[in-house]
Structure formats: structure tokens, C-alpha cells
Coordinates of C-alpha atoms in Angstrom, one line a residue:
Chain A
M281 CA -35.6 14.7 -19.6
S282 CA -31.9 13.9 -19.2
T283 CA -30.7 17.0 -20.9
I284 CA -32.7 19.1 -18.5
V285 CA -30.9 17.4 -15.6
D286 CA -27.5 17.7 -17.2
V287 CA -27.5 21.4 -18.0
P288 CA -27.7 22.7 -14.4
E289 CA -25.2 20.1 -13.3
S290 CA -22.5 21.2 -15.7
S291 CA -23.1 24.9 -15.2
K292 CA -23.0 24.3 -11.4
L293 CA -19.4 23.2 -11.7
I294 CA -18.4 26.6 -13.0
D295 CA -20.8 28.8 -11.0
N296 CA -20.6 27.3 -7.6
G297 CA -17.2 28.8 -6.8
R298 CA -18.8 32.3 -7.4
T299 CA -22.1 31.7 -5.7
D300 CA -20.8 29.9 -2.6
P301 CA -17.2 31.1 -2.1
R302 CA -16.9 29.4 1.3
A303 CA -17.3 25.9 -0.1
G304 CA -14.8 26.7 -2.9
G305 CA -12.3 28.1 -0.3
W306 CA -12.5 24.9 1.7
K307 CA -11.6 22.7 -1.3
K308 CA -8.9 25.2 -2.4
G309 CA -7.4 24.8 1.1
V310 CA -7.4 21.0 0.7
G311 CA -5.6 21.5 -2.6
I312 CA -2.9 23.7 -1.1
I313 CA -2.3 21.2 1.8
D314 CA -2.2 18.4 -0.9
F315 CA 0.5 20.4 -2.7
I316 CA 2.6 20.9 0.5
L317 CA 2.2 17.2 1.5
R318 CA 3.4 16.2 -1.9
L319 CA 6.5 18.3 -1.5
G320 CA 7.2 16.6 1.9
A321 CA 6.6 13.2 0.3
I322 CA 9.1 14.0 -2.5
A323 CA 11.7 15.0 0.0
S324 CA 11.2 11.8 2.1
A325 CA 11.0 9.4 -0.9
L326 CA 14.1 10.9 -2.6
G327 CA 15.9 11.1 0.7
A328 CA 15.2 7.5 1.4
A329 CA 16.5 6.5 -2.1
A330 CA 19.6 8.6 -1.7
T331 CA 20.4 7.4 1.9
M332 CA 20.0 3.8 0.8
A333 CA 22.0 4.2 -2.4
T334 CA 25.0 5.7 -0.5
S335 CA 25.0 3.1 2.2
D336 CA 28.4 1.4 1.9
E337 CA 30.8 0.3 4.6
T338 CA 34.1 -1.4 4.2
L339 CA 35.6 -3.0 7.3
P340 CA 39.2 -1.9 8.2
F341 CA 40.5 -5.4 8.2
F342 CA 40.8 -8.0 5.5
T343 CA 42.1 -11.5 4.9
Q344 CA 44.4 -12.6 2.1
F345 CA 41.5 -13.4 -0.2
F346 CA 38.8 -10.8 0.3
Q347 CA 37.8 -7.7 2.1
F348 CA 34.6 -7.4 4.2
E349 CA 32.3 -4.9 2.6
A350 CA 28.6 -4.3 3.0
S351 CA 26.7 -2.1 0.5
Y352 CA 23.1 -1.9 -0.7
D353 CA 24.2 -3.9 -3.8
S354 CA 24.5 -7.0 -1.7
F355 CA 20.8 -7.2 -1.1
S356 CA 18.4 -7.4 -4.0
T357 CA 15.7 -6.1 -1.7
F358 CA 17.7 -2.9 -1.2
Q359 CA 18.2 -2.5 -4.9
F360 CA 14.5 -2.8 -5.3
F361 CA 14.1 -0.2 -2.6
V362 CA 16.3 2.3 -4.4
I363 CA 14.7 1.8 -7.7
T364 CA 11.1 2.0 -6.3
M365 CA 11.8 5.1 -4.2
S366 CA 13.3 6.9 -7.1
F367 CA 10.2 6.0 -9.2
V368 CA 7.9 7.2 -6.5
G369 CA 9.8 10.5 -6.1
G370 CA 9.7 11.0 -9.9
Y371 CA 6.0 10.3 -10.0
L372 CA 5.4 12.8 -7.1
V373 CA 7.3 15.5 -9.0
L374 CA 5.2 14.8 -12.1
S375 CA 2.0 14.9 -10.1
L376 CA 2.7 18.5 -8.8
P377 CA 1.0 20.1 -11.9
F378 CA -2.2 18.1 -11.3
S379 CA -2.1 19.2 -7.6
I380 CA -1.9 22.8 -8.8
V381 CA -4.9 22.2 -11.1
T382 CA -6.9 21.1 -8.0
I383 CA -6.0 24.4 -6.3
I384 CA -7.0 26.5 -9.3
R385 CA -10.2 24.6 -10.0
P386 CA -11.2 23.2 -6.6
H387 CA -14.5 21.8 -8.0
A388 CA -13.1 19.8 -10.9
A389 CA -13.5 16.1 -10.0
G390 CA -11.3 14.8 -12.9
P391 CA -7.8 15.7 -11.6
R392 CA -8.6 14.5 -8.1
I393 CA -9.8 11.1 -9.3
F394 CA -6.7 10.9 -11.6
L395 CA -4.5 11.6 -8.5
I396 CA -6.4 9.1 -6.3
I397 CA -5.9 6.3 -8.8
L398 CA -2.2 7.0 -9.4
D399 CA -1.5 7.7 -5.7
T400 CA -3.1 4.3 -4.8
V401 CA -0.8 2.5 -7.3
F402 CA 2.3 4.3 -6.0
L403 CA 1.2 3.8 -2.4
A404 CA 1.3 0.1 -3.0
L405 CA 4.7 0.3 -4.7
A406 CA 6.2 2.5 -1.9
T407 CA 4.7 0.4 0.9
S408 CA 6.0 -2.9 -0.6
S409 CA 9.6 -1.7 -1.0
A410 CA 9.5 0.0 2.5
A411 CA 8.2 -3.2 4.2
A412 CA 10.5 -5.5 2.3
A413 CA 13.5 -3.4 3.3
T414 CA 12.2 -3.3 6.9
A415 CA 12.2 -7.1 7.0
I416 CA 15.8 -7.3 5.9
V417 CA 16.9 -4.5 8.3
Y418 CA 15.2 -6.3 11.1
L419 CA 17.2 -9.5 10.1
A420 CA 20.4 -7.5 9.9
H421 CA 19.8 -6.1 13.4
N422 CA 18.5 -9.3 15.2
G423 CA 19.3 -12.2 12.9
N424 CA 17.3 -15.4 13.1
Q425 CA 18.3 -18.3 15.2
D426 CA 16.2 -21.0 13.7
S427 CA 17.6 -20.6 10.2
N428 CA 21.1 -19.7 11.5
W429 CA 21.1 -16.2 10.0
L430 CA 23.4 -14.1 12.1
A431 CA 23.0 -10.4 12.8
I432 CA 25.5 -8.4 10.7
C433 CA 24.9 -5.1 12.5
N434 CA 27.6 -5.9 15.1
Q435 CA 30.2 -5.7 12.3
F436 CA 28.6 -3.2 10.0
G437 CA 27.2 -0.6 12.5
D438 CA 27.3 2.5 10.2
F439 CA 25.8 0.5 7.3
C440 CA 22.9 -0.6 9.5
Q441 CA 22.2 2.9 10.8
Q442 CA 22.1 4.2 7.2
I443 CA 19.6 1.5 6.0
S444 CA 17.5 2.0 9.1
G445 CA 17.3 5.7 8.4
A446 CA 16.3 5.1 4.8
V447 CA 13.5 2.8 5.9
V448 CA 12.2 5.4 8.3
A449 CA 12.2 8.0 5.6
S450 CA 10.3 5.7 3.3
F451 CA 7.6 5.1 5.9
V452 CA 7.2 8.8 6.2
A453 CA 6.5 8.9 2.5
V454 CA 4.0 6.0 2.9
F455 CA 2.2 7.9 5.7
L456 CA 2.0 11.0 3.5
F457 CA 0.6 9.0 0.6
V458 CA -2.2 7.6 2.8
L459 CA -3.0 11.2 4.0
L460 CA -3.1 12.4 0.3
I461 CA -5.5 9.7 -0.8
V462 CA -7.8 10.3 2.2
M463 CA -7.8 14.0 1.7
S464 CA -8.6 13.7 -2.0
A465 CA -11.5 11.3 -1.3
V466 CA -12.9 13.7 1.3
A467 CA -12.6 16.6 -1.1
L468 CA -14.6 14.7 -3.7
R469 CA -17.5 14.6 -1.3
N470 CA -20.4 17.0 -1.9
H471 CA -19.4 17.4 -5.4
Chain B
M893 CA -28.5 32.6 -2.5
S894 CA -26.8 29.5 -1.1
T895 CA -30.1 27.8 -0.3
I896 CA -31.2 28.2 -3.9
V897 CA -28.0 26.4 -5.0
D898 CA -28.3 23.7 -2.3
V899 CA -31.9 22.6 -2.9
P900 CA -31.5 21.3 -6.5
E901 CA -28.2 19.6 -5.5
S902 CA -29.6 17.6 -2.6
S903 CA -32.8 16.7 -4.6
K904 CA -30.6 15.6 -7.5
L905 CA -29.1 12.8 -5.4
I906 CA -32.5 11.2 -4.9
D907 CA -34.0 12.0 -8.3
N908 CA -31.2 11.3 -10.6
G909 CA -31.6 7.5 -10.3
R910 CA -35.2 7.9 -11.5
T911 CA -34.7 10.5 -14.2
D912 CA -31.6 8.9 -15.7
P913 CA -31.7 5.2 -15.0
R914 CA -28.7 4.4 -17.2
A915 CA -26.3 6.3 -15.0
G916 CA -27.8 4.7 -11.9
G917 CA -27.5 1.3 -13.5
W918 CA -23.8 1.9 -14.3
K919 CA -23.0 2.8 -10.7
K920 CA -25.1 -0.1 -9.4
G921 CA -23.0 -2.4 -11.6
V922 CA -19.8 -1.0 -10.1
G923 CA -21.3 -1.7 -6.6
I924 CA -22.0 -5.3 -7.6
I925 CA -18.5 -5.8 -8.9
D926 CA -17.2 -4.2 -5.8
F927 CA -19.1 -6.7 -3.7
I928 CA -17.8 -9.7 -5.8
L929 CA -14.2 -8.4 -5.6
R930 CA -14.5 -8.1 -1.9
L931 CA -15.5 -11.7 -1.6
G932 CA -12.5 -12.7 -3.7
A933 CA -10.2 -10.5 -1.5
I934 CA -11.7 -12.1 1.7
A935 CA -10.9 -15.6 0.3
S936 CA -7.3 -14.7 -0.7
A937 CA -6.6 -12.8 2.5
L938 CA -7.9 -15.5 4.9
G939 CA -6.4 -18.2 2.6
A940 CA -3.0 -16.5 2.9
A941 CA -3.3 -16.2 6.7
A942 CA -4.3 -19.9 7.0
T943 CA -1.7 -21.2 4.7
M944 CA 1.0 -19.3 6.5
A945 CA -0.3 -20.2 10.0
T946 CA -0.2 -24.0 9.1
S947 CA 3.3 -23.9 7.6
D948 CA 5.3 -26.2 9.8
E949 CA 7.9 -28.8 8.9
T950 CA 10.0 -31.0 11.1
L951 CA 12.9 -32.8 9.5
P952 CA 13.0 -36.6 9.9
F953 CA 16.4 -36.6 11.5
F954 CA 17.6 -35.1 14.7
T955 CA 20.8 -34.8 16.8
Q956 CA 21.1 -35.6 20.4
F957 CA 20.2 -32.1 21.5
F958 CA 17.6 -30.7 19.2
Q959 CA 15.4 -31.5 16.3
F960 CA 15.3 -29.4 13.1
E961 CA 12.0 -27.7 12.8
A962 CA 10.8 -24.8 10.7
S963 CA 7.5 -23.0 11.3
Y964 CA 6.1 -19.6 10.8
D965 CA 6.7 -18.9 14.5
S966 CA 10.4 -18.8 13.8
F967 CA 10.1 -15.6 11.8
S968 CA 8.6 -12.5 13.4
T969 CA 7.8 -11.3 9.8
F970 CA 5.6 -14.3 9.3
Q971 CA 3.8 -13.8 12.6
F972 CA 3.2 -10.2 11.5
F973 CA 1.9 -11.6 8.2
V974 CA -0.6 -14.0 9.8
I975 CA -1.9 -11.3 12.2
T976 CA -2.2 -8.6 9.4
M977 CA -3.9 -10.9 6.9
S978 CA -6.4 -12.0 9.5
F979 CA -7.1 -8.4 10.3
V980 CA -7.5 -7.6 6.6
G981 CA -9.9 -10.5 6.2
G982 CA -11.9 -9.4 9.2
Y983 CA -12.1 -5.8 7.9
L984 CA -13.3 -7.0 4.5
V985 CA -16.1 -9.1 6.0
L986 CA -17.2 -6.1 8.0
S987 CA -17.0 -3.9 4.9
L988 CA -19.5 -6.1 3.0
P989 CA -22.6 -4.3 4.4
F990 CA -21.2 -0.9 3.2
S991 CA -20.6 -2.5 -0.2
I992 CA -24.3 -3.6 -0.2
V993 CA -25.3 0.0 0.6
T994 CA -23.5 1.3 -2.5
I995 CA -25.5 -1.3 -4.5
I996 CA -28.8 -0.2 -3.0
R997 CA -28.0 3.5 -3.2
P998 CA -25.6 3.9 -6.1
H999 CA -25.7 7.7 -5.9
A1000 CA -24.8 8.1 -2.2
A1001 CA -21.2 9.4 -1.9
G1002 CA -20.8 8.8 1.8
P1003 CA -20.4 5.0 1.9
R1004 CA -18.0 5.1 -1.1
I1005 CA -15.7 7.6 0.5
F1006 CA -15.8 5.7 3.8
L1007 CA -14.8 2.6 1.9
I1008 CA -12.0 4.4 0.0
I1009 CA -10.5 5.7 3.2
L1010 CA -10.5 2.4 5.0
D1011 CA -9.5 0.4 1.9
T1012 CA -6.5 2.7 1.6
V1013 CA -5.4 2.1 5.1
F1014 CA -5.8 -1.7 4.8
L1015 CA -4.2 -1.7 1.4
A1016 CA -1.1 -0.3 3.1
L1017 CA -1.3 -2.9 5.9
A1018 CA -1.8 -5.8 3.5
T1019 CA 1.0 -4.6 1.1
S1020 CA 3.5 -4.1 3.9
S1021 CA 3.0 -7.6 5.3
A1022 CA 3.0 -9.2 1.9
A1023 CA 6.2 -7.5 0.8
A1024 CA 8.0 -8.2 4.1
A1025 CA 7.1 -11.8 3.9
T1026 CA 8.3 -11.8 0.2
A1027 CA 11.7 -10.5 1.3
I1028 CA 12.1 -13.3 3.8
V1029 CA 10.8 -16.0 1.3
Y1030 CA 13.3 -14.7 -1.2
L1031 CA 16.1 -15.1 1.4
A1032 CA 14.9 -18.6 2.3
H1033 CA 15.0 -19.6 -1.3
N1034 CA 18.2 -17.9 -2.4
G1035 CA 20.1 -16.9 0.8
N1036 CA 22.5 -14.0 0.7
Q1037 CA 26.2 -14.6 0.2
D1038 CA 27.6 -11.3 1.5
S1039 CA 26.0 -11.7 4.9
N1040 CA 26.5 -15.4 5.0
W1041 CA 22.8 -16.2 5.3
L1042 CA 22.3 -19.6 3.7
A1043 CA 19.2 -20.7 1.8
I1044 CA 17.1 -23.0 4.0
C1045 CA 14.7 -24.2 1.3
N1046 CA 17.1 -27.0 0.4
Q1047 CA 16.3 -28.6 3.8
F1048 CA 12.7 -27.3 4.3
G1049 CA 11.2 -27.8 0.9
D1050 CA 7.5 -28.2 1.9
F1051 CA 7.7 -25.3 4.4
C1052 CA 9.1 -23.1 1.6
Q1053 CA 6.4 -24.1 -0.8
Q1054 CA 3.7 -23.3 1.7
I1055 CA 5.1 -19.8 2.6
S1056 CA 5.5 -19.0 -1.1
G1057 CA 1.9 -19.9 -1.7
A1058 CA 0.8 -17.7 1.2
V1059 CA 2.7 -14.8 -0.3
V1060 CA 1.2 -15.2 -3.7
A1061 CA -2.3 -15.3 -2.1
S1062 CA -1.6 -12.1 -0.2
F1063 CA -0.5 -10.3 -3.4
V1064 CA -3.8 -11.4 -5.0
A1065 CA -5.5 -9.6 -2.1
V1066 CA -3.4 -6.5 -2.6
F1067 CA -4.2 -6.4 -6.3
L1068 CA -7.9 -6.7 -5.6
F1069 CA -7.6 -3.9 -3.0
V1070 CA -6.1 -1.6 -5.7
L1071 CA -8.9 -2.5 -8.1
L1072 CA -11.5 -1.7 -5.3
I1073 CA -10.1 1.7 -4.6
V1074 CA -9.8 2.7 -8.3
M1075 CA -13.3 1.5 -9.0
S1076 CA -14.7 3.5 -6.1
A1077 CA -12.9 6.6 -7.1
V1078 CA -14.2 6.3 -10.7
A1079 CA -17.7 5.7 -9.4
L1080 CA -17.5 8.9 -7.4
R1081 CA -17.0 10.8 -10.7
N1082 CA -20.0 12.7 -12.1
H1083 CA -21.6 12.8 -8.8

């Protein structure tokens, strides 16, 4: 009994694209948008990593003993940010072939599920580094009175602008990740 | 032609559970694990929110003008944490009926996709608040020399232990969320 059920199911995966081209075209379109969104996410993730990694400001005055310098090295959160965003960008580049497979074979569930699972893991990674960096950027801008942490953005204006830009770029990548997962999940429907 | 293709597909969704009980049982098991993991995630999310919200320490000495007090109110990141984790806990409670639907109807794709989409959004929310709180907890423990932010955990030991516990609980919730999404995506396979 089970073989009778299985045979039309497996042949359906191949034939459906021919018998009902409209459904196949819809899923192909989702695959193409997926690919384009991935390119955007690569740009924002690597842009965020590069912007953060090049943030470095040395103040034009110094005392006898040391010079005032702010760089992303000073904060372990920002180091984490640079490493994580590079990882995410690298993953997204490696995921492009799988995205192409979903365009060529819009009815294959395997590549989509593979992408959903990895996208979820890297969404968590990207979100964590973006949010942690945001918390520090907020402190750098506003400080915290109760714990006596002073805002450093008054002194290091350019540094602060650069790390803020990196955080914004990383949140663009996070938003695109959420879109990618939602789109893949919807495309799995009616399979 | 398209109606000929559609009819066996829609009837398959209802009949498959009867004709191939093993496949239905497997998906039912995933639904049950999904429900149990959701209960665990509710406990850790609400536990994290409660632990953070009750963190409050007043030092036993004070000057003429003010008393030294640390509470989650002092840090906007921790306020965000409490609000977000309560939201996440509330969402998880509301998602339980949909999880029960996936147990009763293991072959229905709709509830699973609905859960994947909302889980992804709330995963991003939970991860962002957990990571932001972690960045501040790290600063409270270690401080940052370059920006002259001193570690406050030497003074506020109990406060620090409590916020660290809340962060750990929130990461348990994040981990369970990732598991939930991965499981739902795998259960959508072979649909």
C-alpha cells in the first residue's frame, strides 16, 4: 500500500513543473528574490565588518605617557562583531549555489530546508553580534550615570559615527535574514 | 489537466496518515517534542525576565547626598531585556495551541509554516535582547580600560550574579528557539 502512495509522490516532484507551469514559476520567482536578497545581505554583512574593522581614531593631543586612541580593538564586543559579520558574509557567499539550485529546481524541498536551518543559525549569530554592538554604541553615545560610565563620543566623534554605521548595516543584514527564512518557509508550502 | 494533478495531492494530505501510519507517527512525535520544548522555552524566557526584573541591590553604606543602588532600571538595555523576554514568553504561551494543532494534524503544513515565521521573528527579538544584555554584563564584570569604564561587580556582587543568571536563562530560550525552527523545517520535508 505504501509503495502505491510513494510512486505518484516522487514522480509529482519532477512532473509538476511541466504540468502546472504557473506554480513552478511562482516558486522560481521566490528563488530569484532569495538570490537577490542574499547578495544584499552579503553586501551589508561584509560592509558592517569592514566599517567596524577600520574604525580607529587617534586624538590630536597626548600627554607625556600615553596617547588617546579609540579603535574597535578596545572593545571585545566589537572584535566579536567583526569576526561574526565576516563569518556571516562568508556563509552567505557559500549559500549562493544552494540558492541557485532552488531557482533551477523550484520544487525540490531539500535545498530549501537546508537553507532554512543554516539561515536560522546564522540569523541568531548575526543578531547577537549586532545587538551586543548596539548596546556598547548606546553606552558610548549616552554613557550611564548610575555606574559612572561616561559617554566617549564627545571625544571620539568620528569613531562613534563609524561604529554606529556598522551597527546599522548589520541590522540590515539581520532584517534580510528574517525575510529569507520567511520566504523559504512560505515557498515550502503546497509542496 | 491541473485539476487532475490537484485532486490526488489534496486527498493525500488526509489519507496519508491512514495509509502510512509510520510517517504520521514520526511527525506526531516531532509535534510533541515541539510542545515540550515550547514549555521549556516559556520557563526560561519568563524566568529570565523575572530574574532581571527583581535584580536590585542597595549598598549598606551611603554618603550625605545619595545612596549607592544598582537595579535593572539603571540600564536601558536591561529594561529592553525585561520587556522583550516578557513578550517572548507571552508569544510562546499563545503559540501552544498551534503546537497542539501540529500534534493532532501532523500533515497540515499551514500551522507549521505559521509557527516557523513567528518563531523566526521572536528568535531575532530574544537573541538581540540576550546579546545586548550580555554585552553590558560583560562590561559590569570586566569594565573597559580604554574608555575608563570601571567594573561595578566588585561593589554590586549580588546584582551581578542575578543579571548573569538572567542572561544565561535567556540564551537557553534562544537555543530552544533555534531547535524549534530546525525541527519544524525538517518536519515540513516530504510533505
